[in-house]
């Protein structure tokens, strides 16, 4: 299990410890989300939403940290899967990190790996996919800018679009941008063309 | 006759004033920051004393700003300029004519510039797409699934290069975007 040990070494032990501790505090539903992402069943883990839910249940964590944690845990599980580790081997391989974790954290990792571990497939070659994320959702809003400090009579309509995109590691981010109405018409016309091409291919 | 103050002499008053308005617009609305007062004076009103020219530039700049801020239509413009010709220290009717002609020609462009200046969020600078066919995949059911790859460049107005965002879009999302309700007033 040399490759797995090496992989563990590349994660800083502090981050790994923190990650596992928080991970073990996630509900089983949330653990499942990460595993399902590894199985390519869902496009990504909604870090922002997950963070809000954790904070409501009293766990102090910010979005940036949670993103690192999701990455670390995903990485851990996928590496373990690639090396075909059993639950005990996984726990042993985590080594000293595990010793300092609270008992229930180990139980959660054990449980998750028992239940879901076998179904985690080995991920396909991400070489040419590393920069391509996945569109998850789109929302739009039409507004009219009436006035500003440089122009009393602006009166121009514009469309704000909010995209939810999952990057190749599964992190979901929100991108927001504005378009004038002609730009928006062009934008949605492009998607119409795309849909037409997708149907005929 | 309006009580107009002593105007700085110029070779061809109308042409020079028109060019002055152009210079003011370049600096204020078209982003040409290197158009200085000195440059304008030297080129358009070389006989004028600096203080006189400064006063003229300030007055014309102020008028243009009022007109641009209200995005005046022709009626509003006429009323506004007429009022200016009747004011103490206002403008001559010749100057009013030059200003009116300038605004008619530049209104759309100046308004567009003001609109862009008020846009502080990211804008979509560029968008390209292509359709790929997945030829191999871990999941058998994904083979031969076409996917659209969309590349969007998002950035702030005036920024040279924005952030590149490349995403794959499946057929479902494409269709749901393309077939949104388009019966509203803007479509």
Short mmCIF file of C-alpha atoms in Angstrom, two decimals:
data_model
loop_
_atom_site.label_atom_id
_atom_site.label_comp_id
_atom_site.label_asym_id
_atom_site.label_seq_id
_atom_site.Cartn_x
_atom_site.Cartn_y
_atom_site.Cartn_z
CA UNK A 1 0.00 0.00 0.00
CA UNK A 2 2.96 2.23 -0.63
CA UNK A 3 1.08 4.55 -3.05
CA UNK A 4 -1.62 5.15 -0.50
CA UNK A 5 0.85 6.02 2.23
CA UNK A 6 2.57 8.38 -0.14
CA UNK A 7 -0.73 10.01 -0.93
CA UNK A 8 -1.45 10.50 2.74
CA UNK A 9 1.94 12.12 3.14
CA UNK A 10 1.09 14.73 0.56
CA UNK A 11 -1.82 15.97 2.67
CA UNK A 12 -0.62 18.03 5.56
CA UNK A 13 -1.40 16.07 8.70
CA UNK A 14 -3.06 19.10 10.27
CA UNK A 15 -5.41 19.51 7.34
CA UNK A 16 -6.14 15.81 7.23
CA UNK A 17 -6.95 15.74 10.92
CA UNK A 18 -9.18 18.78 10.62
CA UNK A 19 -10.81 17.37 7.51
CA UNK A 20 -11.61 14.03 9.08
CA UNK A 21 -12.92 15.67 12.23
CA UNK A 22 -15.32 17.89 10.33
CA UNK A 23 -16.20 15.06 7.96
CA UNK A 24 -17.20 12.88 10.83
CA UNK A 25 -19.54 15.59 12.00
CA UNK A 26 -21.38 15.60 8.74
CA UNK A 27 -24.62 13.77 8.65
CA UNK A 28 -24.55 10.51 6.74
CA UNK A 29 -26.45 12.25 3.96
CA UNK A 30 -23.62 14.70 3.52
CA UNK A 31 -20.98 11.96 3.55
CA UNK A 32 -23.00 10.25 0.87
CA UNK A 33 -22.87 13.40 -1.24
CA UNK A 34 -19.11 13.21 -1.37
CA UNK A 35 -19.13 9.51 -2.21
CA UNK A 36 -21.80 10.02 -4.86
CA UNK A 37 -19.72 12.69 -6.43
CA UNK A 38 -16.81 10.29 -6.57
CA UNK A 39 -19.11 7.89 -8.38
CA UNK A 40 -20.00 10.63 -10.87
CA UNK A 41 -23.62 10.41 -9.86
CA UNK A 42 -23.91 14.08 -9.00
CA UNK A 43 -21.90 16.86 -10.59
CA UNK A 44 -20.52 18.24 -7.40
CA UNK A 45 -20.74 19.00 -3.74
CA UNK A 46 -22.59 22.19 -2.99
CA UNK A 47 -20.05 23.61 -0.60
CA UNK A 48 -21.90 26.83 0.15
CA UNK A 49 -25.12 25.03 1.03
CA UNK A 50 -23.27 22.40 3.04
CA UNK A 51 -21.45 25.12 4.94
CA UNK A 52 -24.68 26.85 5.85
CA UNK A 53 -26.17 23.59 7.09
CA UNK A 54 -23.11 22.84 9.21
CA UNK A 55 -23.16 26.32 10.69
CA UNK A 56 -26.83 25.99 11.64
CA UNK A 57 -26.04 22.78 13.45
CA UNK A 58 -23.39 24.63 15.43
CA UNK A 59 -20.23 23.59 13.58
CA UNK A 60 -17.78 26.41 12.97
CA UNK A 61 -16.49 26.15 9.45
CA UNK A 62 -16.10 28.57 6.55
CA UNK A 63 -16.62 27.86 2.87
CA UNK A 64 -12.93 27.96 2.05
CA UNK A 65 -12.08 25.36 4.67
CA UNK A 66 -15.02 23.20 3.70
CA UNK A 67 -13.81 23.25 0.11
CA UNK A 68 -10.40 22.02 1.24
CA UNK A 69 -12.05 19.36 3.39
CA UNK A 70 -14.22 18.10 0.55
CA UNK A 71 -11.18 17.92 -1.69
CA UNK A 72 -9.13 16.11 0.95
CA UNK A 73 -11.78 13.56 1.79
CA UNK A 74 -12.60 12.94 -1.88
CA UNK A 75 -8.93 12.51 -2.59
CA UNK A 76 -8.54 10.14 0.33
CA UNK A 77 -11.42 7.94 -0.63
CA UNK A 78 -10.60 7.83 -4.31
CA UNK A 79 -6.98 6.93 -3.58
CA UNK A 80 -8.10 4.24 -1.16
CA UNK A 81 -10.48 2.90 -3.77
CA UNK A 82 -7.76 2.80 -6.39
CA UNK A 83 -5.66 0.76 -3.98
CA UNK A 84 -8.53 -1.50 -3.01
CA UNK A 85 -8.16 -0.94 0.70
CA UNK A 86 -10.41 -2.65 3.16
CA UNK A 87 -11.82 -0.64 6.05
CA UNK A 88 -9.21 -1.83 8.51
CA UNK A 89 -6.43 -1.15 6.05
CA UNK A 90 -7.80 2.34 5.53
CA UNK A 91 -7.91 3.06 9.24
CA UNK A 92 -4.42 1.64 9.74
CA UNK A 93 -3.05 3.60 6.81
CA UNK A 94 -4.38 6.81 8.26
CA UNK A 95 -1.99 6.01 11.06
CA UNK A 96 -1.14 8.55 13.67
CA UNK A 97 -3.63 11.05 12.33
CA UNK A 98 -6.42 8.77 13.41
CA UNK A 99 -5.15 8.39 16.94
CA UNK A 100 -5.85 11.96 17.78
CA UNK A 101 -9.33 11.99 16.32
CA UNK A 102 -12.36 11.62 18.57
CA UNK A 103 -13.67 8.07 18.69
CA UNK A 104 -16.88 8.79 16.83
CA UNK A 105 -14.90 10.20 13.92
CA UNK A 106 -13.21 6.85 13.39
CA UNK A 107 -16.58 5.15 13.62
CA UNK A 108 -18.01 7.43 10.96
CA UNK A 109 -15.11 6.80 8.60
CA UNK A 110 -15.43 3.08 9.25
CA UNK A 111 -19.15 3.16 8.64
CA UNK A 112 -18.92 5.25 5.48
CA UNK A 113 -16.18 3.11 4.02
CA UNK A 114 -18.00 -0.11 4.91
CA UNK A 115 -21.19 1.06 3.29
CA UNK A 116 -19.91 3.01 0.35
CA UNK A 117 -16.28 2.05 -0.13
CA UNK A 118 -16.84 -0.84 -2.51
CA UNK A 119 -18.92 1.28 -4.82
CA UNK A 120 -16.31 4.00 -5.24
CA UNK A 121 -14.96 3.41 -8.72
CA UNK A 122 -11.56 4.39 -9.95
CA UNK A 123 -11.88 7.78 -11.62
CA UNK A 124 -11.25 8.01 -15.32
CA UNK A 125 -8.29 9.82 -16.75
CA UNK A 126 -8.91 13.46 -15.95
CA UNK A 127 -6.05 14.64 -18.12
CA UNK A 128 -8.10 16.30 -20.78
CA UNK A 129 -10.96 17.19 -18.55
CA UNK A 130 -9.16 19.11 -15.88
CA UNK A 131 -10.28 22.52 -16.99
CA UNK A 132 -13.78 21.61 -18.07
CA UNK A 133 -16.34 21.97 -15.37
CA UNK A 134 -19.98 21.23 -15.61
CA UNK A 135 -22.96 23.51 -15.87
CA UNK A 136 -25.31 22.77 -13.01
CA UNK A 137 -27.90 25.50 -13.07
CA UNK A 138 -28.69 28.93 -14.48
CA UNK A 139 -30.88 31.70 -13.12
CA UNK A 140 -31.61 35.06 -14.66
CA UNK A 141 -33.13 38.34 -13.57
CA UNK A 142 -34.17 41.41 -15.53
CA UNK A 143 -33.50 44.80 -13.92
CA UNK A 144 -33.60 48.41 -14.96
CA UNK A 145 -30.88 50.81 -13.83
CA UNK A 146 -32.70 54.11 -13.31
CA UNK A 147 -30.12 56.56 -12.11
CA UNK A 148 -26.53 56.78 -10.89
CA UNK A 149 -24.16 59.33 -9.47
CA UNK A 150 -22.76 60.05 -12.93
CA UNK A 151 -26.03 59.95 -14.82
CA UNK A 152 -29.38 61.02 -13.49
CA UNK A 153 -31.32 59.44 -16.32
CA UNK A 154 -29.78 56.02 -17.04
CA UNK A 155 -32.96 54.07 -17.70
CA UNK A 156 -31.35 51.00 -19.12
CA UNK A 157 -32.60 47.44 -18.80
CA UNK A 158 -30.09 44.67 -18.16
CA UNK A 159 -30.13 40.97 -17.38
CA UNK A 160 -28.16 39.46 -14.51
CA UNK A 161 -27.31 35.79 -14.86
CA UNK A 162 -26.20 33.48 -12.06
CA UNK A 163 -24.49 30.28 -13.13
CA UNK A 164 -23.85 27.31 -10.89
CA UNK A 165 -20.82 25.46 -12.17
CA UNK A 166 -19.15 22.35 -10.78
CA UNK A 167 -15.41 22.33 -11.46
CA UNK A 168 -13.54 19.12 -12.22
CA UNK A 169 -12.92 18.42 -8.54
CA UNK A 170 -16.61 18.68 -7.80
CA UNK A 171 -16.62 22.04 -6.12
CA UNK A 172 -19.70 24.04 -6.99
CA UNK A 173 -19.15 27.73 -7.49
CA UNK A 174 -21.45 30.55 -8.44
CA UNK A 175 -20.58 32.91 -11.26
CA UNK A 176 -22.56 36.06 -11.75
CA UNK A 177 -22.53 38.49 -14.64
CA UNK A 178 -24.57 41.17 -16.42
CA UNK A 179 -25.71 41.52 -19.98
CA UNK A 180 -27.59 44.16 -21.89
CA UNK A 181 -30.85 42.95 -23.41
CA UNK A 182 -29.35 42.53 -26.90
CA UNK A 183 -26.46 40.57 -25.39
CA UNK A 184 -28.88 38.36 -23.50
CA UNK A 185 -30.90 37.70 -26.64
CA UNK A 186 -27.68 36.62 -28.34
CA UNK A 187 -26.75 34.49 -25.31
CA UNK A 188 -29.98 32.54 -25.34
CA UNK A 189 -29.95 32.27 -29.12
CA UNK A 190 -26.54 30.54 -28.85
CA UNK A 191 -28.05 28.01 -26.45
CA UNK A 192 -30.90 27.44 -28.86
CA UNK A 193 -28.32 26.66 -31.54
CA UNK A 194 -26.46 24.38 -29.13
CA UNK A 195 -29.65 22.51 -28.29
CA UNK A 196 -30.42 22.07 -31.98
CA UNK A 197 -26.93 20.71 -32.68
CA UNK A 198 -27.03 18.41 -29.64
CA UNK A 199 -30.27 16.92 -30.86
CA UNK A 200 -29.03 16.20 -34.35
CA UNK A 201 -25.61 14.78 -33.40
CA UNK B 1 -29.16 90.20 -27.27
CA UNK B 2 -27.83 88.04 -24.47
CA UNK B 3 -25.29 89.55 -22.14
CA UNK B 4 -22.53 87.17 -23.08
CA UNK B 5 -19.14 87.71 -21.56
CA UNK B 6 -16.08 88.37 -23.68
CA UNK B 7 -15.45 85.12 -25.51
CA UNK B 8 -11.89 84.08 -26.23
CA UNK B 9 -11.14 84.80 -29.91
CA UNK B 10 -10.92 81.84 -32.22
CA UNK B 11 -10.23 81.32 -35.90
CA UNK B 12 -13.60 79.76 -36.64
CA UNK B 13 -15.78 79.97 -33.53
CA UNK B 14 -18.22 77.25 -34.47
CA UNK B 15 -15.63 74.73 -35.53
CA UNK B 16 -13.42 75.37 -32.54
CA UNK B 17 -16.31 75.03 -30.10
CA UNK B 18 -17.40 71.80 -31.73
CA UNK B 19 -13.89 70.46 -31.43
CA UNK B 20 -13.74 71.60 -27.82
CA UNK B 21 -16.91 69.69 -27.02
CA UNK B 22 -15.36 66.70 -28.76
CA UNK B 23 -12.26 66.98 -26.63
CA UNK B 24 -14.32 67.26 -23.45
CA UNK B 25 -16.32 64.18 -24.43
CA UNK B 26 -13.15 62.21 -25.22
CA UNK B 27 -11.83 62.85 -21.74
CA UNK B 28 -15.07 62.52 -19.80
CA UNK B 29 -16.87 59.76 -21.65
CA UNK B 30 -14.53 57.97 -24.01
CA UNK B 31 -11.68 57.42 -21.60
CA UNK B 32 -8.99 59.45 -23.31
CA UNK B 33 -7.23 60.74 -20.27
CA UNK B 34 -4.38 62.38 -22.16
CA UNK B 35 -6.52 65.16 -23.57
CA UNK B 36 -5.43 67.98 -21.32
CA UNK B 37 -6.65 71.53 -21.08
CA UNK B 38 -3.30 72.78 -22.39
CA UNK B 39 -3.57 70.55 -25.44
CA UNK B 40 -7.04 71.78 -26.24
CA UNK B 41 -6.17 75.42 -25.75
CA UNK B 42 -3.07 75.17 -27.92
CA UNK B 43 -4.91 73.46 -30.73
CA UNK B 44 -8.23 75.30 -30.69
CA UNK B 45 -7.90 78.63 -28.93
CA UNK B 46 -4.20 79.56 -29.20
CA UNK B 47 -4.89 83.29 -28.82
CA UNK B 48 -6.80 82.85 -25.57
CA UNK B 49 -5.36 83.44 -22.12
CA UNK B 50 -5.25 80.31 -19.92
CA UNK B 51 -7.80 81.61 -17.36
CA UNK B 52 -10.27 82.64 -20.05
CA UNK B 53 -9.96 79.27 -21.72
CA UNK B 54 -10.34 77.46 -18.42
CA UNK B 55 -13.57 79.32 -17.81
CA UNK B 56 -14.87 78.44 -21.26
CA UNK B 57 -13.95 74.80 -20.90
CA UNK B 58 -15.57 74.63 -17.48
CA UNK B 59 -18.76 76.21 -18.73
CA UNK B 60 -19.03 73.96 -21.78
CA UNK B 61 -18.14 70.92 -19.71
CA UNK B 62 -20.84 71.76 -17.20
CA UNK B 63 -23.45 72.19 -19.91
CA UNK B 64 -22.53 68.91 -21.56
CA UNK B 65 -22.66 67.15 -18.23
CA UNK B 66 -26.16 68.46 -17.51
CA UNK B 67 -27.34 67.42 -20.95
CA UNK B 68 -25.75 63.98 -20.72
CA UNK B 69 -26.93 63.35 -17.18
CA UNK B 70 -30.52 63.99 -18.15
CA UNK B 71 -30.07 62.22 -21.47
CA UNK B 72 -32.03 65.06 -23.00
CA UNK B 73 -34.23 64.54 -26.00
CA UNK B 74 -34.59 67.29 -28.61
CA UNK B 75 -37.41 69.10 -26.83
CA UNK B 76 -35.66 69.14 -23.49
CA UNK B 77 -32.42 70.20 -25.20
CA UNK B 78 -34.06 73.14 -26.98
CA UNK B 79 -35.72 74.38 -23.79
CA UNK B 80 -32.50 73.98 -21.84
CA UNK B 81 -30.31 75.78 -24.37
CA UNK B 82 -32.81 78.59 -24.87
CA UNK B 83 -32.82 79.18 -21.13
CA UNK B 84 -29.02 79.25 -21.17
CA UNK B 85 -28.96 81.96 -23.86
CA UNK B 86 -31.18 84.17 -21.73
CA UNK B 87 -29.04 83.83 -18.60
CA UNK B 88 -26.54 86.37 -17.37
CA UNK B 89 -23.15 84.92 -18.31
CA UNK B 90 -24.80 82.28 -20.44
CA UNK B 91 -24.14 81.29 -24.03
CA UNK B 92 -24.76 82.91 -27.40
CA UNK B 93 -27.36 81.48 -29.76
CA UNK B 94 -24.54 80.48 -32.11
CA UNK B 95 -22.95 78.48 -29.32
CA UNK B 96 -26.33 76.95 -28.53
CA UNK B 97 -26.61 75.77 -32.14
CA UNK B 98 -23.17 74.16 -32.02
CA UNK B 99 -23.97 72.40 -28.74
CA UNK B 100 -27.28 71.15 -30.11
CA UNK B 101 -25.63 69.73 -33.22
CA UNK B 102 -22.93 68.06 -31.13
CA UNK B 103 -25.44 66.40 -28.80
CA UNK B 104 -27.54 65.12 -31.71
CA UNK B 105 -24.46 63.38 -33.10
CA UNK B 106 -23.01 62.06 -29.85
CA UNK B 107 -26.00 61.37 -27.65
CA UNK B 108 -26.17 57.61 -28.19
CA UNK B 109 -22.45 57.05 -27.80
CA UNK B 110 -22.17 59.19 -24.67
CA UNK B 111 -25.17 57.52 -23.08
CA UNK B 112 -23.72 54.12 -23.82
CA UNK B 113 -20.48 55.16 -22.17
CA UNK B 114 -22.36 56.32 -19.05
CA UNK B 115 -24.25 53.02 -18.97
CA UNK B 116 -20.99 51.07 -19.16
CA UNK B 117 -19.45 53.19 -16.42
CA UNK B 118 -22.33 52.20 -14.12
CA UNK B 119 -21.81 48.51 -14.68
CA UNK B 120 -19.61 47.30 -11.86
CA UNK B 121 -20.24 43.57 -12.02
CA UNK B 122 -18.72 41.07 -14.40
CA UNK B 123 -19.92 41.20 -17.96
CA UNK B 124 -19.81 38.47 -20.55
CA UNK B 125 -16.97 39.60 -22.76
CA UNK B 126 -16.92 36.65 -25.07
CA UNK B 127 -18.59 33.31 -25.61
CA UNK B 128 -17.62 30.35 -27.77
CA UNK B 129 -18.99 26.85 -27.94
CA UNK B 130 -18.58 23.53 -29.67
CA UNK B 131 -20.28 20.16 -29.41
CA UNK B 132 -18.26 17.09 -28.46
CA UNK B 133 -19.16 13.44 -28.62
CA UNK B 134 -17.81 11.39 -25.71
CA UNK B 135 -16.05 8.47 -27.34
CA UNK B 136 -15.06 6.68 -24.19
CA UNK B 137 -16.28 6.74 -20.67
CA UNK B 138 -16.26 4.69 -17.52
CA UNK B 139 -19.99 4.52 -17.63
CA UNK B 140 -21.28 2.72 -20.68
CA UNK B 141 -24.40 4.80 -20.76
CA UNK B 142 -22.35 7.94 -21.27
CA UNK B 143 -20.74 6.81 -24.51
CA UNK B 144 -21.97 8.70 -27.55
CA UNK B 145 -23.54 11.34 -25.37
CA UNK B 146 -23.08 14.67 -27.05
CA UNK B 147 -22.10 17.51 -24.80
CA UNK B 148 -21.72 21.18 -25.59
CA UNK B 149 -18.52 22.76 -24.30
CA UNK B 150 -19.03 26.44 -23.64
CA UNK B 151 -16.21 28.87 -23.05
CA UNK B 152 -17.16 32.17 -21.48
CA UNK B 153 -14.92 35.07 -20.71
CA UNK B 154 -16.15 37.04 -17.71
CA UNK B 155 -14.59 40.32 -16.69
CA UNK B 156 -15.13 43.88 -15.67
CA UNK B 157 -15.90 46.56 -18.24
CA UNK B 158 -12.60 48.08 -19.34
CA UNK B 159 -10.51 45.14 -18.13
CA UNK B 160 -8.37 43.64 -20.87
CA UNK B 161 -8.60 39.93 -20.15
CA UNK B 162 -11.35 38.44 -18.10
CA UNK B 163 -11.60 35.11 -16.34
CA UNK B 164 -12.11 32.09 -18.57
CA UNK B 165 -14.88 29.74 -17.63
CA UNK B 166 -15.14 26.48 -19.53
CA UNK B 167 -18.06 24.21 -18.83
CA UNK B 168 -19.81 21.29 -20.38
CA UNK B 169 -23.51 21.71 -20.92
CA UNK B 170 -25.78 18.73 -21.34
CA UNK B 171 -28.77 18.62 -23.62
CA UNK B 172 -31.28 19.09 -20.79
CA UNK B 173 -29.84 22.36 -19.61
CA UNK B 174 -29.39 23.60 -23.17
CA UNK B 175 -33.00 22.98 -23.92
CA UNK B 176 -34.24 24.48 -20.69
CA UNK B 177 -32.26 27.67 -21.33
CA UNK B 178 -33.27 27.85 -24.97
CA UNK B 179 -36.93 27.30 -24.38
CA UNK B 180 -37.56 29.62 -21.48
CA UNK B 181 -40.63 31.78 -21.68
CA UNK B 182 -39.95 34.28 -24.40
CA UNK B 183 -43.34 35.94 -24.49
CA UNK B 184 -42.40 38.84 -22.22
CA UNK B 185 -42.07 42.47 -23.33
CA UNK B 186 -38.40 42.28 -24.11
CA UNK B 187 -38.60 39.41 -26.57
#
